[in-house]
Coordinates of C-alpha atoms in Angstrom, one line a residue:
X171 CA -52.2 1.0 9.5
X172 CA -49.5 3.1 11.1
X173 CA -48.8 1.1 14.3
X174 CA -46.8 3.8 16.1
X175 CA -49.3 6.5 15.5
X176 CA -52.1 4.2 16.7
X177 CA -50.2 3.3 19.9
X178 CA -49.4 7.0 20.5
X179 CA -53.1 7.8 20.2
X180 CA -54.1 5.1 22.7
X181 CA -51.2 6.0 25.0
X182 CA -52.2 9.7 25.1
X183 CA -55.8 8.9 25.9
X184 CA -54.8 6.5 28.7
X185 CA -52.1 8.7 30.3
X186 CA -54.4 11.7 30.3
X187 CA -57.1 9.7 32.1
X188 CA -54.6 8.4 34.7
X189 CA -53.2 11.8 35.4
X190 CA -56.6 13.3 35.8
X191 CA -57.6 10.6 38.2
X192 CA -54.6 10.6 40.4
X193 CA -54.4 14.4 40.5
X194 CA -58.0 14.5 41.6
X195 CA -57.5 12.2 44.5
X196 CA -57.3 13.3 48.1
X197 CA -54.4 12.0 50.1
X198 CA -50.7 12.4 50.8
X199 CA -49.1 14.7 48.2
X200 CA -45.7 13.0 48.4
X201 CA -47.4 9.6 47.7
X202 CA -49.3 11.1 44.7
X203 CA -46.0 12.6 43.4
X204 CA -44.3 9.2 43.7
X205 CA -47.1 7.5 41.9
X206 CA -47.2 10.0 39.1
X207 CA -43.4 10.0 38.8
X208 CA -43.4 6.4 37.6
X209 CA -46.7 6.2 35.8
X210 CA -45.8 9.2 33.6
X211 CA -42.2 8.3 33.1
X212 CA -42.7 7.1 29.5
X213 CA -42.8 3.5 28.4
X214 CA -44.5 1.7 25.5
X215 CA -48.0 1.8 27.0
X216 CA -48.3 -1.6 25.4
X217 CA -50.8 -3.2 27.7
X218 CA -53.3 -0.3 27.7
X219 CA -53.0 -0.1 23.9
X220 CA -53.8 -3.7 23.6
X221 CA -56.9 -3.3 25.7
X222 CA -58.2 -0.5 23.6
X223 CA -57.2 -2.1 20.3
X224 CA -59.0 -5.3 21.1
X225 CA -62.1 -3.5 22.2
X226 CA -62.2 -1.3 19.1
X227 CA -61.4 -4.2 16.7
X228 CA -64.4 -6.2 18.1
X229 CA -66.9 -3.3 17.8
X230 CA -66.8 -2.0 21.4
X231 CA -66.6 1.6 22.5
X232 CA -63.2 3.0 23.6
X233 CA -64.6 4.9 26.5
X234 CA -66.0 1.7 28.0
X235 CA -62.7 -0.1 27.9
X236 CA -60.6 3.0 29.0
X237 CA -60.9 2.3 32.8
X238 CA -59.6 -1.2 32.2
X239 CA -56.7 0.2 30.1
X240 CA -55.8 2.7 32.8
X241 CA -56.0 0.0 35.4
X242 CA -53.6 -2.3 33.5
X243 CA -51.1 0.5 33.0
X244 CA -51.1 1.4 36.7
X245 CA -50.8 -2.3 37.7
X246 CA -47.9 -2.7 35.3
X247 CA -46.2 0.4 36.7
X248 CA -46.7 -0.8 40.3
X249 CA -45.0 -4.1 39.4
X250 CA -42.1 -2.3 37.9
X251 CA -41.6 -0.1 41.0
X252 CA -41.6 -3.2 43.2
X253 CA -39.4 -5.2 40.8
X254 CA -36.7 -2.4 41.0
X255 CA -36.5 -2.5 44.8
X256 CA -33.3 -3.8 46.4
X257 CA -35.2 -6.8 47.8
X258 CA -36.1 -7.9 44.3
X259 CA -34.1 -6.9 41.1
X260 CA -32.2 -4.0 42.7
X261 CA -32.3 -1.8 39.7
X262 CA -31.3 1.9 39.9
X263 CA -32.6 2.8 36.4
X264 CA -36.1 2.5 34.8
X265 CA -37.2 4.0 31.5
X266 CA -34.0 6.0 31.4
X267 CA -34.6 7.7 34.8
X268 CA -33.7 6.8 38.4
X269 CA -36.0 4.1 39.8
X270 CA -38.7 5.2 42.1
X271 CA -36.9 4.1 45.3
X272 CA -33.8 6.1 44.3
X273 CA -35.9 9.3 44.2
X274 CA -38.4 8.8 47.0
X275 CA -36.8 6.1 49.1
X276 CA -37.7 2.5 49.5
X277 CA -40.6 3.0 51.9
X278 CA -42.4 5.5 49.7
X279 CA -41.7 3.4 46.6
X280 CA -43.4 0.5 48.2
X281 CA -46.4 2.7 49.1
X282 CA -46.4 4.2 45.6
X283 CA -46.7 0.7 44.2
X284 CA -49.5 -0.2 46.7
X285 CA -51.3 3.0 45.8
X286 CA -51.2 2.3 42.1
X287 CA -52.5 -1.2 42.5
X288 CA -55.5 -0.1 44.7
X289 CA -56.1 2.9 42.4
X290 CA -56.4 0.4 39.5
X291 CA -59.4 -1.2 41.1
X292 CA -60.9 2.1 42.0
X293 CA -60.8 3.1 38.4
X294 CA -62.3 -0.1 37.1
X295 CA -65.2 -0.1 39.5
X296 CA -65.9 3.6 39.1
X297 CA -65.7 3.2 35.3
X298 CA -68.2 0.4 35.4
X299 CA -70.7 2.4 37.4
X300 CA -70.3 5.6 35.3
X301 CA -70.5 3.8 32.0
X302 CA -73.6 1.8 33.0
X303 CA -72.6 -1.1 30.7
X304 CA -75.5 -3.3 30.0
X305 CA -73.7 -6.6 29.8
X306 CA -71.5 -8.6 32.2
X307 CA -68.4 -8.7 30.0
X308 CA -66.9 -5.8 32.0
X309 CA -67.3 -7.6 35.3
X310 CA -65.7 -10.7 33.7
X311 CA -62.8 -8.5 32.6
X312 CA -62.3 -7.2 36.1
X313 CA -62.3 -10.7 37.4
X314 CA -59.8 -11.9 34.7
X315 CA -57.5 -9.0 35.5
X316 CA -57.6 -9.6 39.3
X317 CA -56.8 -13.3 38.8
X318 CA -54.0 -12.6 36.3
X319 CA -52.1 -10.2 38.5
X320 CA -52.4 -12.0 41.8
X321 CA -51.2 -15.1 43.6
X322 CA -52.4 -17.3 40.7
X323 CA -50.6 -15.1 38.1
X324 CA -48.1 -12.3 38.0
X325 CA -47.2 -12.4 41.7
X326 CA -46.9 -16.2 41.7
X327 CA -44.5 -15.9 38.7
X328 CA -42.4 -13.4 40.6
X329 CA -42.3 -15.6 43.7
X330 CA -41.2 -18.6 41.6
X331 CA -38.5 -16.4 39.9
X332 CA -37.1 -15.4 43.3
X333 CA -37.1 -19.0 44.6
X334 CA -35.4 -20.2 41.5
X335 CA -32.5 -17.9 42.1
X336 CA -31.6 -20.1 45.0
X337 CA -32.9 -23.5 43.8
X338 CA -31.5 -23.1 40.3
X339 CA -33.9 -25.4 38.6
X340 CA -32.8 -24.8 35.0
X341 CA -35.6 -26.6 33.0
X342 CA -37.8 -25.5 30.2
X343 CA -40.9 -26.4 32.2
X344 CA -39.8 -24.0 35.1
X345 CA -38.9 -21.3 32.6
X346 CA -42.3 -21.4 30.9
X347 CA -44.1 -21.5 34.3
X348 CA -42.2 -18.4 35.5
X349 CA -42.6 -16.3 32.4
X350 CA -46.2 -17.3 31.6
X351 CA -47.2 -16.0 35.0
X352 CA -44.7 -13.2 35.6
X353 CA -45.0 -11.5 32.2
X354 CA -47.6 -13.4 30.1
X355 CA -50.5 -13.2 32.5
X356 CA -50.8 -9.4 32.4
X357 CA -50.4 -9.3 28.6
X358 CA -53.0 -11.9 28.1
X359 CA -55.3 -10.1 30.5
X360 CA -54.9 -6.9 28.4
X361 CA -56.3 -8.4 25.1
X362 CA -58.9 -10.6 26.9
X363 CA -60.3 -7.7 29.0
X364 CA -60.6 -5.5 25.8
X365 CA -62.5 -8.3 24.1
X366 CA -64.8 -8.8 27.2
X367 CA -65.4 -5.0 27.4
X368 CA -66.7 -5.2 23.8
X369 CA -69.0 -8.1 24.8
X370 CA -67.2 -10.2 22.1
X371 CA -68.3 -13.7 21.2
X372 CA -66.6 -16.6 22.9
X373 CA -64.6 -17.7 19.8
X374 CA -63.0 -14.2 19.5
X375 CA -62.2 -14.1 23.2
X376 CA -60.5 -17.5 22.8
X377 CA -58.6 -16.4 19.8
X378 CA -57.3 -13.4 21.7
X379 CA -56.5 -15.5 24.7
X380 CA -54.3 -17.7 22.5
X381 CA -52.8 -14.7 20.9
X382 CA -52.0 -13.2 24.4
X383 CA -50.3 -16.5 25.4
X384 CA -48.1 -16.5 22.4
X385 CA -47.4 -12.8 22.3
X386 CA -46.5 -12.8 26.0
X387 CA -44.0 -15.6 25.2
X388 CA -42.6 -13.6 22.3
X389 CA -42.3 -10.4 24.4
X390 CA -40.5 -12.3 27.2
X391 CA -38.0 -14.0 24.9
X392 CA -37.1 -10.7 23.2
X393 CA -36.8 -9.1 26.6
X394 CA -34.3 -11.8 27.6
X395 CA -32.4 -11.3 24.3
X396 CA -32.2 -7.6 24.9
X397 CA -30.8 -8.1 28.4
X398 CA -28.1 -10.2 26.8
X399 CA -27.3 -8.1 23.7
X400 CA -29.2 -4.8 24.0
X401 CA -27.9 -1.3 24.4
X402 CA -28.5 0.1 27.9
X403 CA -28.7 3.7 26.6
X404 CA -31.5 2.7 24.2
X405 CA -33.3 0.4 26.6
X406 CA -33.3 2.9 29.5
X407 CA -32.6 0.2 32.0
X408 CA -29.7 -2.0 33.2
X409 CA -28.6 -4.9 30.9
X410 CA -26.5 -8.0 31.5
X411 CA -27.9 -8.7 34.9
X412 CA -29.5 -12.0 34.0
X413 CA -26.3 -13.7 32.9
X414 CA -24.3 -12.2 35.7
X415 CA -26.7 -13.6 38.3
X416 CA -27.1 -16.9 36.4
X417 CA -30.8 -16.2 36.2
X418 CA -33.1 -18.6 34.3
X419 CA -34.0 -17.0 31.0
X420 CA -34.4 -18.1 27.4
X421 CA -30.9 -17.0 26.7
X422 CA -29.2 -18.6 29.7
X423 CA -31.1 -21.9 29.1
X424 CA -31.0 -22.2 25.3
X425 CA -28.4 -19.7 24.1
X426 CA -29.0 -16.6 22.1
X427 CA -29.3 -18.3 18.7
X428 CA -32.0 -20.7 19.9
X429 CA -33.8 -17.9 21.7
X430 CA -34.1 -16.0 18.5
X431 CA -35.5 -19.1 16.8
X432 CA -38.1 -19.5 19.6
X433 CA -39.1 -15.9 19.3
X434 CA -39.8 -16.5 15.6
X435 CA -42.0 -19.5 16.4
X436 CA -43.9 -17.6 19.0
X437 CA -44.4 -14.7 16.6
X438 CA -45.9 -17.0 13.9
X439 CA -48.2 -18.7 16.4
X440 CA -49.4 -15.3 17.7
X441 CA -50.2 -14.1 14.2
X442 CA -51.9 -17.3 13.3
X443 CA -54.2 -17.0 16.4
X444 CA -55.3 -13.5 15.8
X445 CA -55.8 -14.0 12.1
X446 CA -59.0 -15.7 13.0
X447 CA -60.5 -12.3 13.7
X448 CA -61.4 -9.8 11.0
X449 CA -59.6 -6.5 11.2
X450 CA -56.7 -7.7 13.3
X451 CA -54.0 -5.8 11.5
X452 CA -53.0 -3.9 14.6
X453 CA -52.0 -7.1 16.4
X454 CA -50.2 -8.6 13.4
X455 CA -48.1 -5.4 13.0
X456 CA -47.5 -5.4 16.7
X457 CA -46.0 -8.9 16.5
X458 CA -43.7 -7.8 13.6
X459 CA -42.6 -4.7 15.6
X460 CA -41.9 -6.7 18.7
X461 CA -39.7 -9.3 17.1
X462 CA -37.6 -6.5 15.7
X463 CA -37.5 -4.2 18.7
X464 CA -34.4 -2.8 20.3
X465 CA -36.0 -1.5 23.5

């Protein structure tokens, strides 16, 4: 399998669907422009690709999982817009372009994030109605996503991260709690929702949930490493901010060498989990690609 070409295929389908949906919406034109600015600014389209790949691997139809893939991509983009705001990470650069608030102002950036989040749920619900899916897996997927991104998941992880900048609780337990929610919850929701959309059996859903847990850990550790030793021009975002602000990361807690070791362990665990499912080459290759990534 050519991983890059498969991701490009999934990404193209997802981005086209998102653009059609937002362009077809009624409402404030500046708001729509701000939403599209960030959601079409590039990026790996990792989460949406994982939704579609999981669904396809387990015998589901891509068109039935597509609304979920689009929703996860718009949710991820909303979180990036808000993360970049001065009140949070205060980043001026995202995906090699000025952050949303640098182009449209803080107020409109907040609203663009809000708009993308609410649009995600519109797309999921409308997709369910239009597809007329004959099983409850899709509804379970929507519930899983809602829980993963909210006060029990991604938002909670962000809140803990903010508090820890003041409290400075530098423990492995705190680090795992922050990252399993802030980053891992959305990644896990991506593979699980794809499986649920395919009406997969419980054992396959469980295998992908375990994969998502380990892959989310791998992704976060490599992200921490790249902030420490990556090239800002390649990454398309600011680097070195974690160490300058004494932020709790795998590098600041364990050092770069141990962080690389932990990434390798997470990679092996992720591949072991997904190997329980036939036809899982996409995810095995994704793990290998991620541990060697430079952006």
